PDB file of C-alpha atoms in Angstrom:
ATOM      1  CA  MET A   1     -13.114 -15.447-198.109  1.00 48.00           C
ATOM      2  CA  SER A   2     -11.943 -16.194-194.727  1.00 44.00           C
ATOM      3  CA  SER A   3     -10.306 -13.139-193.225  1.00 44.00           C
ATOM      4  CA  GLU A   4     -10.758  -9.600-193.592  1.00 43.00           C
ATOM      5  CA  ASN A   5      -8.049  -9.066-195.917  1.00 44.00           C
ATOM      6  CA  GLU A   6      -9.901 -11.571-198.739  1.00 60.00           C
ATOM      7  CA  ILE A   7     -12.783  -9.258-199.054  1.00 69.00           C
ATOM      8  CA  LEU A   8     -13.233  -8.387-202.549  1.00 69.00           C
ATOM      9  CA  LEU A   9     -15.355  -5.211-203.245  1.00 71.00           C
ATOM     10  CA  PRO A  10     -17.474  -4.917-206.332  1.00 72.00           C
ATOM     11  CA  SER A  11     -15.649  -3.731-209.391  1.00 75.00           C
ATOM     12  CA  GLU A  12     -18.648  -1.576-210.131  1.00 83.00           C
ATOM     13  CA  PRO A  13     -20.992   0.598-208.352  1.00 89.00           C
ATOM     14  CA  LEU A  14     -24.026  -1.510-208.075  1.00 93.00           C
ATOM     15  CA  SER A  15     -27.404  -0.229-209.247  1.00 94.00           C
ATOM     16  CA  ALA A  16     -30.833   0.692-207.130  1.00 94.00           C
ATOM     17  CA  GLU A  17     -31.925  -2.667-208.983  1.00 95.00           C
ATOM     18  CA  GLN A  18     -29.531  -4.722-207.764  1.00 95.00           C
ATOM     19  CA  LYS A  19     -29.297  -3.514-204.690  1.00 95.00           C
ATOM     20  CA  SER A  20     -33.133  -3.974-204.060  1.00 95.00           C
ATOM     21  CA  TRP A  21     -32.608  -7.478-205.634  1.00 97.00           C
ATOM     22  CA  LEU A  22     -29.611  -8.346-203.082  1.00 97.00           C
ATOM     23  CA  ILE A  23     -31.320  -6.931-200.134  1.00 97.00           C
ATOM     24  CA  SER A  24     -34.757  -8.625-200.333  1.00 96.00           C
ATOM     25  CA  LEU A  25     -32.933 -11.815-200.504  1.00 97.00           C
ATOM     26  CA  SER A  26     -33.164 -11.380-196.422  1.00 96.00           C
ATOM     27  CA  SER A  27     -36.914 -10.565-196.682  1.00 94.00           C
ATOM     28  CA  PHE A  28     -38.218 -13.353-194.156  1.00 91.00           C
ATOM     29  CA  LEU A  29     -36.040 -12.448-191.238  1.00 92.00           C
ATOM     30  CA  SER A  30     -35.874  -8.206-192.441  1.00 91.00           C
ATOM     31  CA  LEU A  31     -39.387  -7.990-192.676  1.00 86.00           C
ATOM     32  CA  PRO A  32     -40.427  -8.914-189.017  1.00 85.00           C
ATOM     33  CA  ASN A  33     -37.487  -7.074-187.537  1.00 86.00           C
ATOM     34  CA  SER A  34     -38.783  -3.879-189.013  1.00 84.00           C
ATOM     35  CA  TYR A  35     -35.962  -3.936-191.766  1.00 89.00           C
ATOM     36  CA  SER A  36     -37.586  -1.856-195.269  1.00 88.00           C
ATOM     37  CA  LEU A  37     -35.959  -3.294-198.461  1.00 90.00           C
ATOM     38  CA  ASP A  38     -34.853  -0.035-199.765  1.00 88.00           C
ATOM     39  CA  SER A  39     -31.797   0.477-197.999  1.00 89.00           C
ATOM     40  CA  LEU A  40     -29.313  -1.383-195.887  1.00 92.00           C
ATOM     41  CA  GLU A  41     -30.244   0.598-192.832  1.00 87.00           C
ATOM     42  CA  ASN A  42     -33.186  -0.238-190.416  1.00 87.00           C
ATOM     43  CA  LYS A  43     -34.818   3.087-190.911  1.00 82.00           C
ATOM     44  CA  SER A  44     -37.741   1.543-188.305  1.00 82.00           C
ATOM     45  CA  GLU A  45     -39.225   4.775-186.683  1.00 83.00           C
ATOM     46  CA  LYS A  46     -40.789   2.504-184.004  1.00 85.00           C
ATOM     47  CA  TYR A  47     -37.113   2.080-181.890  1.00 88.00           C
ATOM     48  CA  THR A  48     -34.763   4.845-181.044  1.00 92.00           C
ATOM     49  CA  PRO A  49     -31.114   4.486-183.382  1.00 91.00           C
ATOM     50  CA  GLU A  50     -29.247   3.478-180.197  1.00 94.00           C
ATOM     51  CA  ALA A  51     -31.833   0.247-179.335  1.00 94.00           C
ATOM     52  CA  ILE A  52     -32.215  -0.809-183.393  1.00 93.00           C
ATOM     53  CA  ILE A  53     -28.036  -1.161-182.824  1.00 94.00           C
ATOM     54  CA  ALA A  54     -28.388  -3.077-179.324  1.00 96.00           C
ATOM     55  CA  GLY A  55     -31.133  -5.532-181.105  1.00 94.00           C
ATOM     56  CA  ASN A  56     -28.835  -6.183-183.868  1.00 95.00           C
ATOM     57  CA  SER A  57     -26.221  -6.435-181.384  1.00 96.00           C
ATOM     58  CA  LYS A  58     -28.025  -8.999-179.500  1.00 96.00           C
ATOM     59  CA  VAL A  59     -29.097 -11.457-182.440  1.00 95.00           C
ATOM     60  CA  LEU A  60     -25.003 -11.322-183.794  1.00 97.00           C
ATOM     61  CA  LYS A  61     -23.750 -12.438-180.105  1.00 97.00           C
ATOM     62  CA  ASN A  62     -26.677 -14.562-178.618  1.00 96.00           C
ATOM     63  CA  SER A  63     -28.117 -16.257-181.662  1.00 95.00           C
ATOM     64  CA  TYR A  64     -25.136 -16.719-183.974  1.00 96.00           C
ATOM     65  CA  GLY A  65     -21.966 -16.154-181.458  1.00 97.00           C
ATOM     66  CA  ILE A  66     -20.595 -13.049-183.661  1.00 98.00           C
ATOM     67  CA  ASN A  67     -18.463 -10.936-181.755  1.00 96.00           C
ATOM     68  CA  ASP A  68     -16.062  -9.572-184.186  1.00 97.00           C
ATOM     69  CA  LYS A  69     -15.412  -8.929-187.776  1.00 96.00           C
ATOM     70  CA  ASN A  70     -13.834 -12.314-188.218  1.00 95.00           C
ATOM     71  CA  GLU A  71     -16.182 -14.490-186.648  1.00 97.00           C
ATOM     72  CA  PHE A  72     -19.090 -12.750-188.806  1.00 97.00           C
ATOM     73  CA  ILE A  73     -16.751 -13.404-192.400  1.00 96.00           C
ATOM     74  CA  ASN A  74     -16.374 -17.674-190.673  1.00 96.00           C
ATOM     75  CA  THR A  75     -19.893 -17.781-190.094  1.00 97.00           C
ATOM     76  CA  LEU A  76     -21.441 -16.054-193.592  1.00 97.00           C
ATOM     77  CA  ASP A  77     -18.592 -19.051-194.982  1.00 96.00           C
ATOM     78  CA  ILE A  78     -20.502 -21.939-193.117  1.00 96.00           C
ATOM     79  CA  PHE A  79     -23.822 -20.381-194.506  1.00 96.00           C
ATOM     80  CA  CYS A  80     -22.457 -20.595-198.307  1.00 94.00           C
ATOM     81  CA  GLY A  81     -23.117 -24.497-197.429  1.00 89.00           C
ATOM     82  CA  THR A  82     -24.452 -25.867-194.041  1.00 94.00           C
ATOM     83  CA  ALA A  83     -24.051 -28.997-193.240  1.00 92.00           C
ATOM     84  CA  ARG A  84     -27.935 -29.487-192.619  1.00 92.00           C
ATOM     85  CA  SER A  85     -28.495 -28.163-196.210  1.00 95.00           C
ATOM     86  CA  GLN A  86     -25.790 -30.662-197.529  1.00 94.00           C
ATOM     87  CA  GLU A  87     -27.657 -33.577-195.737  1.00 92.00           C
ATOM     88  CA  PHE A  88     -31.017 -32.446-197.358  1.00 93.00           C
ATOM     89  CA  MET A  89     -29.574 -32.560-200.593  1.00 94.00           C
ATOM     90  CA  TYR A  90     -28.613 -36.084-199.902  1.00 89.00           C
ATOM     91  CA  LEU A  91     -31.315 -37.314-198.653  1.00 88.00           C
ATOM     92  CA  MET A  92     -33.162 -36.463-201.774  1.00 89.00           C
ATOM     93  CA  LYS A  93     -30.859 -38.431-203.817  1.00 85.00           C
ATOM     94  CA  GLU A  94     -31.431 -41.353-201.627  1.00 79.00           C
ATOM     95  CA  TRP A  95     -35.146 -40.932-201.961  1.00 79.00           C
ATOM     96  CA  ALA A  96     -34.569 -41.209-205.859  1.00 73.00           C
ATOM     97  CA  LYS A  97     -33.660 -44.518-205.430  1.00 71.00           C
ATOM     98  CA  PRO A  98     -36.276 -45.645-202.634  1.00 63.00           C
ATOM     99  CA  ASP A  99     -35.458 -49.533-202.088  1.00 66.00           C
ATOM    100  CA  LEU A 100     -32.038 -48.842-200.828  1.00 60.00           C
ATOM    101  CA  TYR A 101     -32.857 -45.611-198.614  1.00 59.00           C
ATOM    102  CA  ALA A 102     -36.082 -47.622-197.392  1.00 58.00           C
ATOM    103  CA  LYS A 103     -33.695 -50.634-196.346  1.00 55.00           C
ATOM    104  CA  ARG A 104     -31.301 -48.573-194.824  1.00 59.00           C
ATOM    105  CA  LEU A 105     -33.451 -45.704-192.792  1.00 58.00           C
ATOM    106  CA  PHE A 106     -37.011 -47.686-192.497  1.00 54.00           C
ATOM    107  CA  GLY A 107     -35.276 -50.344-191.240  1.00 51.00           C
ATOM    108  CA  ASN A 108     -33.911 -48.824-188.395  1.00 55.00           C
ATOM    109  CA  ARG A 109     -36.913 -46.568-187.780  1.00 52.00           C
ATOM    110  CA  HIS A 110     -36.571 -46.807-184.490  1.00 53.00           C
ATOM    111  CA  LYS A 111     -32.929 -45.530-184.163  1.00 59.00           C
ATOM    112  CA  TYR A 112     -34.281 -42.337-186.426  1.00 62.00           C
ATOM    113  CA  LYS A 113     -37.433 -41.940-184.385  1.00 67.00           C
ATOM    114  CA  GLY A 114     -37.977 -37.986-183.813  1.00 65.00           C
ATOM    115  CA  THR A 115     -34.318 -37.142-184.872  1.00 74.00           C
ATOM    116  CA  GLU A 116     -33.281 -34.389-187.195  1.00 80.00           C
ATOM    117  CA  VAL A 117     -32.657 -37.178-189.589  1.00 82.00           C
ATOM    118  CA  GLU A 118     -36.104 -38.748-189.761  1.00 83.00           C
ATOM    119  CA  ILE A 119     -37.668 -34.827-189.675  1.00 87.00           C
ATOM    120  CA  ALA A 120     -35.590 -34.101-192.923  1.00 90.00           C
ATOM    121  CA  SER A 121     -36.060 -37.024-194.426  1.00 86.00           C
ATOM    122  CA  VAL A 122     -39.784 -37.120-194.594  1.00 86.00           C
ATOM    123  CA  TRP A 123     -39.484 -33.115-195.985  1.00 89.00           C
ATOM    124  CA  ALA A 124     -36.722 -34.374-198.619  1.00 90.00           C
ATOM    125  CA  GLU A 125     -39.551 -37.183-199.841  1.00 87.00           C
ATOM    126  CA  LYS A 126     -41.986 -34.851-199.781  1.00 88.00           C
ATOM    127  CA  TYR A 127     -39.748 -32.302-202.019  1.00 91.00           C
ATOM    128  CA  ARG A 128     -37.424 -33.851-203.441  1.00 90.00           C
ATOM    129  CA  THR A 129     -38.208 -33.140-207.223  1.00 92.00           C
ATOM    130  CA  PRO A 130     -39.334 -29.039-206.836  1.00 93.00           C
ATOM    131  CA  LEU A 131     -36.265 -28.797-204.811  1.00 95.00           C
ATOM    132  CA  SER A 132     -33.936 -31.312-206.487  1.00 93.00           C
ATOM    133  CA  HIS A 133     -31.482 -29.025-207.738  1.00 92.00           C
ATOM    134  CA  CYS A 134     -31.564 -26.349-204.738  1.00 95.00           C
ATOM    135  CA  GLY A 135     -32.869 -28.133-201.542  1.00 96.00           C
ATOM    136  CA  ILE A 136     -32.855 -25.884-198.636  1.00 96.00           C
ATOM    137  CA  GLN A 137     -30.319 -23.455-198.887  1.00 97.00           C
ATOM    138  CA  ALA A 138     -32.390 -20.590-199.462  1.00 97.00           C
ATOM    139  CA  PHE A 139     -32.693 -20.702-195.681  1.00 96.00           C
ATOM    140  CA  ASP A 140     -28.993 -20.464-195.409  1.00 97.00           C
ATOM    141  CA  ILE A 141     -28.818 -17.466-197.966  1.00 98.00           C
ATOM    142  CA  GLY A 142     -31.696 -15.799-196.153  1.00 97.00           C
ATOM    143  CA  ARG A 143     -29.816 -15.998-192.714  1.00 97.00           C
ATOM    144  CA  TYR A 144     -26.566 -14.727-194.453  1.00 98.00           C
ATOM    145  CA  ALA A 145     -28.567 -11.650-195.806  1.00 98.00           C
ATOM    146  CA  PHE A 146     -29.755 -10.736-193.010  1.00 97.00           C
ATOM    147  CA  LEU A 147     -26.147 -11.201-191.041  1.00 97.00           C
ATOM    148  CA  CYS A 148     -24.900  -8.927-193.329  1.00 97.00           C
ATOM    149  CA  ARG A 149     -27.270  -6.185-192.597  1.00 96.00           C
ATOM    150  CA  CYS A 150     -27.142  -6.482-188.919  1.00 96.00           C
ATOM    151  CA  ALA A 151     -23.435  -6.408-189.016  1.00 97.00           C
ATOM    152  CA  TYR A 152     -23.377  -3.363-191.231  1.00 96.00           C
ATOM    153  CA  THR A 153     -25.968  -1.896-188.503  1.00 95.00           C
ATOM    154  CA  VAL A 154     -23.503  -1.872-185.602  1.00 96.00           C
ATOM    155  CA  SER A 155     -20.599  -1.017-187.909  1.00 96.00           C
ATOM    156  CA  LEU A 156     -18.792  -4.572-187.935  1.00 96.00           C
ATOM    157  CA  ILE A 157     -18.357  -3.926-191.265  1.00 96.00           C
ATOM    158  CA  THR A 158     -18.640  -0.937-193.954  1.00 95.00           C
ATOM    159  CA  GLU A 159     -21.128   0.247-196.253  1.00 95.00           C
ATOM    160  CA  ASP A 160     -18.891  -1.437-199.397  1.00 93.00           C
ATOM    161  CA  GLU A 161     -17.901  -4.163-197.403  1.00 95.00           C
ATOM    162  CA  ALA A 162     -21.950  -5.737-196.930  1.00 96.00           C
ATOM    163  CA  TRP A 163     -22.557  -4.979-200.662  1.00 96.00           C
ATOM    164  CA  ALA A 164     -19.431  -7.218-201.621  1.00 95.00           C
ATOM    165  CA  PHE A 165     -20.710 -10.206-199.203  1.00 96.00           C
ATOM    166  CA  LEU A 166     -24.279  -9.672-200.210  1.00 97.00           C
ATOM    167  CA  LEU A 167     -22.749  -9.860-203.940  1.00 95.00           C
ATOM    168  CA  ARG A 168     -21.280 -12.515-203.250  1.00 95.00           C
ATOM    169  CA  ILE A 169     -24.310 -14.893-201.889  1.00 96.00           C
ATOM    170  CA  GLY A 170     -26.583 -13.461-204.640  1.00 96.00           C
ATOM    171  CA  LYS A 171     -24.685 -14.841-207.164  1.00 94.00           C
ATOM    172  CA  ILE A 172     -24.756 -18.302-205.533  1.00 95.00           C
ATOM    173  CA  ALA A 173     -28.368 -17.726-205.374  1.00 97.00           C
ATOM    174  CA  GLN A 174     -28.475 -17.180-208.931  1.00 95.00           C
ATOM    175  CA  GLU A 175     -26.640 -20.213-209.923  1.00 95.00           C
ATOM    176  CA  ARG A 176     -28.824 -22.556-207.339  1.00 95.00           C
ATOM    177  CA  PHE A 177     -32.350 -21.281-208.012  1.00 97.00           C
ATOM    178  CA  THR A 178     -34.327 -20.338-210.818  1.00 96.00           C
ATOM    179  CA  SER A 179     -36.954 -18.057-209.225  1.00 95.00           C
ATOM    180  CA  TRP A 180     -37.881 -16.011-206.415  1.00 94.00           C
ATOM    181  CA  TYR A 181     -40.545 -18.652-205.937  1.00 91.00           C
ATOM    182  CA  GLU A 182     -38.657 -21.864-205.406  1.00 94.00           C
ATOM    183  CA  PHE A 183     -36.128 -19.412-203.306  1.00 95.00           C
ATOM    184  CA  ALA A 184     -38.900 -18.711-201.089  1.00 92.00           C
ATOM    185  CA  THR A 185     -40.329 -22.437-201.173  1.00 92.00           C
ATOM    186  CA  SER A 186     -36.842 -23.407-199.935  1.00 95.00           C
ATOM    187  CA  TYR A 187     -36.698 -21.033-197.232  1.00 94.00           C
ATOM    188  CA  THR A 188     -39.761 -22.197-195.899  1.00 91.00           C
ATOM    189  CA  VAL A 189     -39.123 -25.781-195.951  1.00 93.00           C
ATOM    190  CA  GLY A 190     -35.543 -25.414-194.792  1.00 94.00           C
ATOM    191  CA  ARG A 191     -37.531 -22.994-191.621  1.00 91.00           C
ATOM    192  CA  CYS A 192     -39.623 -26.030-190.846  1.00 89.00           C
ATOM    193  CA  ILE A 193     -37.208 -28.492-190.376  1.00 91.00           C
ATOM    194  CA  TRP A 194     -34.593 -26.073-188.503  1.00 91.00           C
ATOM    195  CA  LEU A 195     -37.828 -25.717-186.408  1.00 86.00           C
ATOM    196  CA  ASP A 196     -37.991 -29.376-185.812  1.00 86.00           C
ATOM    197  CA  ILE A 197     -41.713 -29.615-187.574  1.00 85.00           C
ATOM    198  CA  ASN A 198     -42.045 -33.400-187.893  1.00 81.00           C
ATOM    199  CA  ILE A 199     -44.752 -33.819-191.060  1.00 79.00           C
ATOM    200  CA  ASP A 200     -44.365 -37.741-190.572  1.00 70.00           C
ATOM    201  CA  GLY A 201     -48.003 -39.545-190.758  1.00 57.00           C
ATOM    202  CA  ILE A 202     -49.224 -36.389-189.861  1.00 57.00           C
ATOM    203  CA  GLU A 203     -53.254 -37.219-191.550  1.00 51.00           C
ATOM    204  CA  SER A 204     -52.880 -39.574-188.989  1.00 46.00           C
ATOM    205  CA  THR A 205     -51.866 -38.586-185.440  1.00 51.00           C
ATOM    206  CA  GLU A 206     -53.249 -36.342-182.644  1.00 53.00           C
ATOM    207  CA  ASN A 207     -51.289 -33.802-182.984  1.00 57.00           C
ATOM    208  CA  THR A 208     -52.386 -32.898-186.870  1.00 60.00           C
ATOM    209  CA  PHE A 209     -53.841 -29.593-185.893  1.00 58.00           C
ATOM    210  CA  ASP A 210     -50.610 -28.200-184.159  1.00 65.00           C
ATOM    211  CA  VAL A 211     -48.225 -29.124-186.923  1.00 63.00           C
ATOM    212  CA  LEU A 212     -50.579 -27.988-189.430  1.00 65.00           C
ATOM    213  CA  GLU A 213     -50.827 -24.399-187.291  1.00 73.00           C
ATOM    214  CA  LYS A 214     -46.915 -24.519-187.247  1.00 70.00           C
ATOM    215  CA  ILE A 215     -46.843 -24.775-190.956  1.00 73.00           C
ATOM    216  CA  GLN A 216     -49.231 -22.016-191.685  1.00 74.00           C
ATOM    217  CA  THR A 217     -47.411 -19.853-189.125  1.00 73.00           C
ATOM    218  CA  GLU A 218     -44.226 -20.372-191.141  1.00 72.00           C
ATOM    219  CA  SER A 219     -46.063 -19.924-194.479  1.00 76.00           C
ATOM    220  CA  GLU A 220     -47.816 -16.823-193.640  1.00 79.00           C
ATOM    221  CA  GLU A 221     -44.594 -14.735-194.257  1.00 77.00           C
ATOM    222  CA  LEU A 222     -44.166 -16.449-197.439  1.00 78.00           C
ATOM    223  CA  GLU A 223     -47.960 -15.451-198.962  1.00 81.00           C
ATOM    224  CA  LYS A 224     -47.695 -12.231-197.241  1.00 83.00           C
ATOM    225  CA  ILE A 225     -44.910 -11.594-199.589  1.00 84.00           C
ATOM    226  CA  LEU A 226     -45.888 -13.106-202.574  1.00 80.00           C
ATOM    227  CA  ALA A 227     -49.230 -11.167-202.292  1.00 84.00           C
ATOM    228  CA  ASP A 228     -47.501  -7.390-202.029  1.00 88.00           C
ATOM    229  CA  HIS A 229     -47.192  -6.230-205.937  1.00 90.00           C
ATOM    230  CA  GLU A 230     -44.852  -3.590-204.262  1.00 91.00           C
ATOM    231  CA  HIS A 231     -42.447  -6.493-203.375  1.00 93.00           C
ATOM    232  CA  PRO A 232     -39.079  -6.580-205.186  1.00 92.00           C
ATOM    233  CA  TRP A 233     -39.883 -10.118-205.943  1.00 93.00           C
ATOM    234  CA  SER A 234     -42.658  -8.906-207.564  1.00 91.00           C
ATOM    235  CA  ILE A 235     -41.147  -6.265-209.340  1.00 93.00           C
ATOM    236  CA  LEU A 236     -37.345  -7.401-210.129  1.00 93.00           C
ATOM    237  CA  GLY A 237     -37.180 -10.932-212.490  1.00 93.00           C
ATOM    238  CA  TRP A 238     -35.307 -13.321-210.871  1.00 95.00           C
ATOM    239  CA  GLU A 239     -32.482 -13.611-213.613  1.00 92.00           C
ATOM    240  CA  ILE A 240     -30.971  -9.703-213.090  1.00 92.00           C
ATOM    241  CA  SER A 241     -27.399  -9.261-214.424  1.00 90.00           C
ATOM    242  CA  PHE A 242     -24.659  -8.654-211.717  1.00 86.00           C
TER     243      PHE A 242
END
């Protein structure tokens, strides 16, 4: 899906439950940005429609370098499998054979100290079992879904196109994950890595409190979602049919 001519619209109308399921993939970014989860639109009463459009345009252009429809589609293609997600999967596999990995990475520890490789590696070691088959792709999927909402808000794509893109990523998510909790864990770990939160030697460093505070901050949204009995994740099963 690298050009607008390749957008495949859903063959049948999506049900309200299916739409809610797809929208909720963007929960981690939608809720802090005043988006509800009952429709594509931003219904916030805190801002005028003009301010909402301006804010979403800024997100697309400044945060993701998206200035037109083709750039938007190309960005979605990237989020279907970013280099960072692929690297994390590789690192987890390497941790499954620790003798070889230890020799390769820790034998040259000074070379990787403080780099993305070291940060991702420590997280990969910690989560190599619970995230073994999905990695941190939820962080990519969550951003993908949120960008669909932003693009629709600024009229970069139509509503039908937004649902087509969301359906595409929804099917990928269902293949990769087995539950909302697993999806949420993957997203949180991915975001911590993206923020360069290094947990290497956390128990013995003078920055322990700061690191734990950062992790807690990133976990708060997850805890809030899981505690909300009216959130789609509490109502809709992961294995919804598309």
